[in-house]
PDB file of C-alpha atoms and ligand atoms in Angstrom:
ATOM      1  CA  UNK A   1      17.307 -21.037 -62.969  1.00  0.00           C
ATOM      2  CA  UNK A   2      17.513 -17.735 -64.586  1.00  0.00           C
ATOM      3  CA  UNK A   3      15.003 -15.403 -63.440  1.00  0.00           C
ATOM      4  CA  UNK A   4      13.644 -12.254 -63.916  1.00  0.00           C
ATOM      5  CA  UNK A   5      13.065  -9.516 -61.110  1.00  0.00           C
ATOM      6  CA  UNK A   6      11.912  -5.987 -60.812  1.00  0.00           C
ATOM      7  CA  UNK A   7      13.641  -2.946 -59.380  1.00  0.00           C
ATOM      8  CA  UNK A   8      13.395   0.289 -58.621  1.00  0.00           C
ATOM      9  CA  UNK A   9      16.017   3.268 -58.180  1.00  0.00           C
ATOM     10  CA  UNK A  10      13.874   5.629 -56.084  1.00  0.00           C
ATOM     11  CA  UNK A  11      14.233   9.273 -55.970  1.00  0.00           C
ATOM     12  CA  UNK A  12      16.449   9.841 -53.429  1.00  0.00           C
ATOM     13  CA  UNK A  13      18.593   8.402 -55.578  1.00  0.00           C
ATOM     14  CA  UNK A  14      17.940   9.911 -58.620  1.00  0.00           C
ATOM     15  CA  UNK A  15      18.307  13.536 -57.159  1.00  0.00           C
ATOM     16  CA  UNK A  16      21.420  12.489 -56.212  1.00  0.00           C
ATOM     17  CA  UNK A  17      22.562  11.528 -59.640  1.00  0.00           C
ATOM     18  CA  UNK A  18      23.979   7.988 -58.622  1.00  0.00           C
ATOM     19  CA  UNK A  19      21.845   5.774 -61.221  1.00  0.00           C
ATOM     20  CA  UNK A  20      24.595   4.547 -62.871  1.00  0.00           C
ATOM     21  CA  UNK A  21      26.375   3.974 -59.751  1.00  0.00           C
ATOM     22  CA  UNK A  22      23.581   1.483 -58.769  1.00  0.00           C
ATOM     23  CA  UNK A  23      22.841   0.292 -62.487  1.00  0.00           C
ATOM     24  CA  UNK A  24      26.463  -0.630 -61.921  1.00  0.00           C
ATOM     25  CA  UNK A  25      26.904  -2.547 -58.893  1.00  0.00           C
ATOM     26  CA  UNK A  26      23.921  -4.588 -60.038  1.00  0.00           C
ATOM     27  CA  UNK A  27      25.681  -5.748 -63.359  1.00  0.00           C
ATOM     28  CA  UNK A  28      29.074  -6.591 -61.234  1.00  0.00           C
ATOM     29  CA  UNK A  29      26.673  -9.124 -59.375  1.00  0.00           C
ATOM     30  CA  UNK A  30      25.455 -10.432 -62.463  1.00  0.00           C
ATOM     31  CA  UNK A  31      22.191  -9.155 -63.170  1.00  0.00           C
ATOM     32  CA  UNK A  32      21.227  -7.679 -66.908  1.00  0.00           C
ATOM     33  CA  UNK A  33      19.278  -4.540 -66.932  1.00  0.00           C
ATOM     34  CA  UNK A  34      16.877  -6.043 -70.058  1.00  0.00           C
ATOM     35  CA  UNK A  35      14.333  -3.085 -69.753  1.00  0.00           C
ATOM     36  CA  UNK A  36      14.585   0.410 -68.139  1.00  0.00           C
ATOM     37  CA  UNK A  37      12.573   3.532 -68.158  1.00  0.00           C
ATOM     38  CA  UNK A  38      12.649   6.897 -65.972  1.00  0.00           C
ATOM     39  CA  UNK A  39       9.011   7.161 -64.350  1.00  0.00           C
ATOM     40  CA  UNK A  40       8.046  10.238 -62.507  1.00  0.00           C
ATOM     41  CA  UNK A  41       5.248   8.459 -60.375  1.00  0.00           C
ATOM     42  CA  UNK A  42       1.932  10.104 -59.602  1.00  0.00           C
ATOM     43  CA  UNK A  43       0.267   9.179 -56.449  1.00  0.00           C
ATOM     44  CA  UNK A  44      -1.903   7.161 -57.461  1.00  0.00           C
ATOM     45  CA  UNK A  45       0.570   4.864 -59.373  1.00  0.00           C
ATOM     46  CA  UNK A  46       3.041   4.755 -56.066  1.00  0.00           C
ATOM     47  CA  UNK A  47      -0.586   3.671 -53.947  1.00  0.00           C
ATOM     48  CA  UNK A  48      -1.270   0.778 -56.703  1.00  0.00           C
ATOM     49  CA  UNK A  49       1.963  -0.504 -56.725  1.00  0.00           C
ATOM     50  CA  UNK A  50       2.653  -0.340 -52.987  1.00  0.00           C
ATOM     51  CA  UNK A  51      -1.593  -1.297 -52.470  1.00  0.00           C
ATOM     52  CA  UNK A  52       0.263  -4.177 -50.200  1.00  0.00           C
ATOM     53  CA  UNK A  53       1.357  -1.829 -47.713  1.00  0.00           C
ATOM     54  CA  UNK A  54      -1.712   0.127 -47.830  1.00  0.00           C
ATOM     55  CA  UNK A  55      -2.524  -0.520 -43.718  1.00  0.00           C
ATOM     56  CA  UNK A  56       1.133   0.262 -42.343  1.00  0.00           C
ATOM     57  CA  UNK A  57       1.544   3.140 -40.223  1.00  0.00           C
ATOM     58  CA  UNK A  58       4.612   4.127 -42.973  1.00  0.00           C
ATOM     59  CA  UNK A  59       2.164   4.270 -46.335  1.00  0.00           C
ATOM     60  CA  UNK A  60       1.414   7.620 -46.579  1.00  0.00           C
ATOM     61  CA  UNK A  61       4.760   8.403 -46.129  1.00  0.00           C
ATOM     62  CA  UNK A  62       6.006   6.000 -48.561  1.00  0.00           C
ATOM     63  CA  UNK A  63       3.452   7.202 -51.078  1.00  0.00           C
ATOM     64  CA  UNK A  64       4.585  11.143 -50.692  1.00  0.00           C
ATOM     65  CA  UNK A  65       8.424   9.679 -51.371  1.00  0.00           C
ATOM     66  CA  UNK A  66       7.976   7.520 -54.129  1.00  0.00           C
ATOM     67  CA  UNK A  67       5.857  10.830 -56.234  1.00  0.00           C
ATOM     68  CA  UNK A  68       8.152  13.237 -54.712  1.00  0.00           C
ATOM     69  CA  UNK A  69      10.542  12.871 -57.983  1.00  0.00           C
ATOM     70  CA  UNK A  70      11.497  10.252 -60.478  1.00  0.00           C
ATOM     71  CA  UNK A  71      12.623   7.014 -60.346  1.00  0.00           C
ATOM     72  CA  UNK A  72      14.408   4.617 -62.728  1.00  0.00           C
ATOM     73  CA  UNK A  73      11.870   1.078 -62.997  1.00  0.00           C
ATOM     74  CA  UNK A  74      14.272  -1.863 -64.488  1.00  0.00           C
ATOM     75  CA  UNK A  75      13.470  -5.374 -65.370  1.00  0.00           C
ATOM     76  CA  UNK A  76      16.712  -7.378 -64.327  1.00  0.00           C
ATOM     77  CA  UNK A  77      17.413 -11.062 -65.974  1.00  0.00           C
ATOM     78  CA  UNK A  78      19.976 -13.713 -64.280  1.00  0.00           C
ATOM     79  CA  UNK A  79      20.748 -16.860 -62.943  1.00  0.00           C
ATOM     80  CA  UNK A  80      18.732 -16.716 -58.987  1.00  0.00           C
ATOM     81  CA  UNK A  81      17.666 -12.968 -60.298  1.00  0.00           C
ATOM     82  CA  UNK A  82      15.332 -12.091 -57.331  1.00  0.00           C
ATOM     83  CA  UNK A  83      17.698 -13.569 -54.517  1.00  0.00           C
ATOM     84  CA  UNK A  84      20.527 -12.152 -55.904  1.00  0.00           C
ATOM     85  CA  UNK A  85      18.792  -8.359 -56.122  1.00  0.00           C
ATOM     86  CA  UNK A  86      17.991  -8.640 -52.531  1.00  0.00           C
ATOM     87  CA  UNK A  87      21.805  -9.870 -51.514  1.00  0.00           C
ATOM     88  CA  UNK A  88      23.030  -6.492 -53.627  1.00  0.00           C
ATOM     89  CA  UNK A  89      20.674  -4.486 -52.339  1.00  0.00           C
ATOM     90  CA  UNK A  90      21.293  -4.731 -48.675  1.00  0.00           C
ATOM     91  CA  UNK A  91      18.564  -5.002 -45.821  1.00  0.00           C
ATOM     92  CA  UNK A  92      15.738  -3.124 -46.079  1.00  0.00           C
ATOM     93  CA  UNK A  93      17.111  -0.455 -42.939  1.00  0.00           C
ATOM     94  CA  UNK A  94      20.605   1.046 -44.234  1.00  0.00           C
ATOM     95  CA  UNK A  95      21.921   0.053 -40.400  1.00  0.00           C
ATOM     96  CA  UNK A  96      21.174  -3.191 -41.167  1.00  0.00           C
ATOM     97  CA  UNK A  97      23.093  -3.154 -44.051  1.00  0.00           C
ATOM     98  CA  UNK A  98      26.010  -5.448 -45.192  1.00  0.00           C
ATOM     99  CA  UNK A  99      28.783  -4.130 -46.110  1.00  0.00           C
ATOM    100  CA  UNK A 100      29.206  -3.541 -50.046  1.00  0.00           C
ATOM    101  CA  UNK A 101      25.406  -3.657 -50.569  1.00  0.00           C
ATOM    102  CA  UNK A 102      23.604  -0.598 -52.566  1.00  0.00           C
ATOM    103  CA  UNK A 103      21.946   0.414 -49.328  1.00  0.00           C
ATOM    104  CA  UNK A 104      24.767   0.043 -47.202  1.00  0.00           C
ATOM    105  CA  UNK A 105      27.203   2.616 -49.376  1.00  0.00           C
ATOM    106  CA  UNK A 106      24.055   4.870 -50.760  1.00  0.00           C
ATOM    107  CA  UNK A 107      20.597   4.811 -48.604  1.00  0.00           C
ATOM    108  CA  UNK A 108      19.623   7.835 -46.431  1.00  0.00           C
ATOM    109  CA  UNK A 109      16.972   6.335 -43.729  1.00  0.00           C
ATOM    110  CA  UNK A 110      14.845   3.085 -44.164  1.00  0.00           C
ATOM    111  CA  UNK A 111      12.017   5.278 -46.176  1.00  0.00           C
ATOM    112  CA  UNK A 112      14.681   6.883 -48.533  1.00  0.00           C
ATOM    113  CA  UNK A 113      16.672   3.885 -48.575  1.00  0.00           C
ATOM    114  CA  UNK A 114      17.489   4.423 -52.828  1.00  0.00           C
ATOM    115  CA  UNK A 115      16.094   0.851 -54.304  1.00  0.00           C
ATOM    116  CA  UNK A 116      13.642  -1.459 -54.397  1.00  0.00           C
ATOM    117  CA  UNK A 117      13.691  -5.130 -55.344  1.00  0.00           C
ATOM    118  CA  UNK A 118      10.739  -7.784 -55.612  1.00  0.00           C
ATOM    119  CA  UNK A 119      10.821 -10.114 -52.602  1.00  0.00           C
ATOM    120  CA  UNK A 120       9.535 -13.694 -54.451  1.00  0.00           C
ATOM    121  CA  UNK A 121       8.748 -14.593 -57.918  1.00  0.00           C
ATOM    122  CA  UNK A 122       4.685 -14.486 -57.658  1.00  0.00           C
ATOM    123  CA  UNK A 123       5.595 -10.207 -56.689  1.00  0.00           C
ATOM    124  CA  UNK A 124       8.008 -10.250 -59.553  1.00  0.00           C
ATOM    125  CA  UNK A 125       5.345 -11.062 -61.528  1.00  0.00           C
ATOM    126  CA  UNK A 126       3.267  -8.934 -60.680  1.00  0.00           C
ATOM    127  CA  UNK A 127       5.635  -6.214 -60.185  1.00  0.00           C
ATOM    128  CA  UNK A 128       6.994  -6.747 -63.971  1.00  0.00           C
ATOM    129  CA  UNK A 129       3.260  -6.567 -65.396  1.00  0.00           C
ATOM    130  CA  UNK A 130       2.597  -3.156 -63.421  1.00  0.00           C
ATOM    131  CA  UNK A 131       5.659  -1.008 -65.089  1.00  0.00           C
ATOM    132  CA  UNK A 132       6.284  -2.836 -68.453  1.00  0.00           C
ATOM    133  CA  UNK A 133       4.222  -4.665 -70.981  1.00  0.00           C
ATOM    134  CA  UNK A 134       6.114  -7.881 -72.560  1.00  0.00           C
ATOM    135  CA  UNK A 135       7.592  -6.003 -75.849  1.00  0.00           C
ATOM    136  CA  UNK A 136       8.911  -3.249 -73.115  1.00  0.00           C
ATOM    137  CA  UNK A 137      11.475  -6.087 -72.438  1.00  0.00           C
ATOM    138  CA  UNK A 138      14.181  -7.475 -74.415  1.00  0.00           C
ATOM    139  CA  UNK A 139      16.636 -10.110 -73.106  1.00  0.00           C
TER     140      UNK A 139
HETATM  141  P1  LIG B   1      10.582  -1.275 -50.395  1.00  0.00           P
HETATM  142  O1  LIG B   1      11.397  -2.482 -50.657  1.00  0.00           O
HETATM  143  O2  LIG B   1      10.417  -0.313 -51.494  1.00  0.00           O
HETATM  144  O3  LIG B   1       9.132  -1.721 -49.889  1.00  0.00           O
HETATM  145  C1  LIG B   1       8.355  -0.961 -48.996  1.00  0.00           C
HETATM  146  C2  LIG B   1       9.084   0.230 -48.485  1.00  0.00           C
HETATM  147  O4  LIG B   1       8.532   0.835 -47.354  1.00  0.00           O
HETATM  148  C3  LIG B   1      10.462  -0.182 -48.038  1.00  0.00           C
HETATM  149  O5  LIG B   1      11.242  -0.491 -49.163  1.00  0.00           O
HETATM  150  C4  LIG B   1      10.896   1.025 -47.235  1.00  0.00           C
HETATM  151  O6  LIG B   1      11.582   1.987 -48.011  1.00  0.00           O
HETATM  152  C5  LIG B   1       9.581   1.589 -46.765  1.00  0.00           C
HETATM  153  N1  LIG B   1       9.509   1.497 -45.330  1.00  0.00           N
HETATM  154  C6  LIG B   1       9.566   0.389 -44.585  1.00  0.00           C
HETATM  155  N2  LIG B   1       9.480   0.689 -43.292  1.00  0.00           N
HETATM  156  C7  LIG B   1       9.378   2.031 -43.216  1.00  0.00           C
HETATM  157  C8  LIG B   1       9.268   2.956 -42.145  1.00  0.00           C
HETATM  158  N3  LIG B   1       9.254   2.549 -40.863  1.00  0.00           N
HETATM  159  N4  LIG B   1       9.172   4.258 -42.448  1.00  0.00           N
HETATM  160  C9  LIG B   1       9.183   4.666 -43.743  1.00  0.00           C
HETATM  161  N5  LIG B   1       9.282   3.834 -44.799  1.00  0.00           N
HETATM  162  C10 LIG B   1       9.382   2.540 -44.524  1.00  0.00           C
END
C-alpha cells in the first residue's frame, strides 16, 4: 500500500553539507520527499519528540545532538514507505550497516548516525503530526 513515513537528516549531516546526497538516495529507492523543512531544534522539541527514549542511559546525549544544529524533517510518500526508509537507511549502528545504505556510506557513530526514520505506521503517525500540520504536505 502506499504509505507515508517520517524522516529526519540530523545535524551531523547537515554540517557536513550532504542533504542532497541523502534526499537523493532516498528518491533512487522510490520514496517522494512530499514535505520538507530545515528545523533548528530546541531542546525541548528534540525531548518531546524523542519523550520515548526518555529512560535510556543515551537520552541526554541524544537530546544535546539533535539541538546541537539543524536538521532537515521530510514527510516521504511510497509504495511500503516506512519499510522501505528503514532498508535505505541502514541499521541503526553504522557497523551494522549494509552495504549501500545512507548509514553505511555517511554515519559517524550510532548517536551521529545522519538519519532518522519512523519504525511502524502508529510512530509515523505520530511522528508526521509532531513536525507538519496536514496543509504542510502535498503529495
Ligand atoms: P534514531 O532512529 O533517531 O532513534 C533514537 C536514536 O538514539 C537512534 O537513532 C540513535 O542515533 C540514538 N542512539 C541509540 N543508541 C545510542 C547510544 N548507545 N548512544 C547514543 N545514541 C544512541
Amino acid at each position: 500500500a502506499i504509505e507515508r513515513t517520517f524522516s529526519m537528516i540530523k545535524p551531523d549531516a547537515t554540517r557536513r553539507n550532504i542533504t542532497g546526497a541523502i534526499v537523493k538516495m532516498l528518491e533512487e529507492a522510490g520514496l517522494k520527499v512530499v514535505a520538507s523543512k530545515r528545523v533548528w531544534m530546541s531542546r525541548r522539541e528534540a525531548e518531546g519528540f524523542y519523550a520515548v527514549h526518555k529512560e535510556r542511559p543515551f537520552f541526554n546525549e541524544l537530546v544535546e545532538f539533535m539541538s546541537s544544529g539543524p536538521t532537515v524533517v521530510q514527510v516521504l510518500e511510497g509504495e511500503n514507505a516506512i519499510a522501505k526508509n528503514r532498508e535505505v537507511m541502514g541499521a541503526t549502528n553504522p557497523k551494522d550497516a549494509a552495504e549501500g545504505t545512507i548509514r553505511k556510506l555517511h554515519a559517524l557513530s550510532i548517536g551521529e548516525n545522519s538519519v532518522h526514520g519512523s519504525d511502524a505506521a502508529e510512530t509515523a503517525k505520530v511522528e508526521i503530526a509532531y513536525w507538519f500540520s496536514e496543509t504542510e504536505i502535498v503529495g
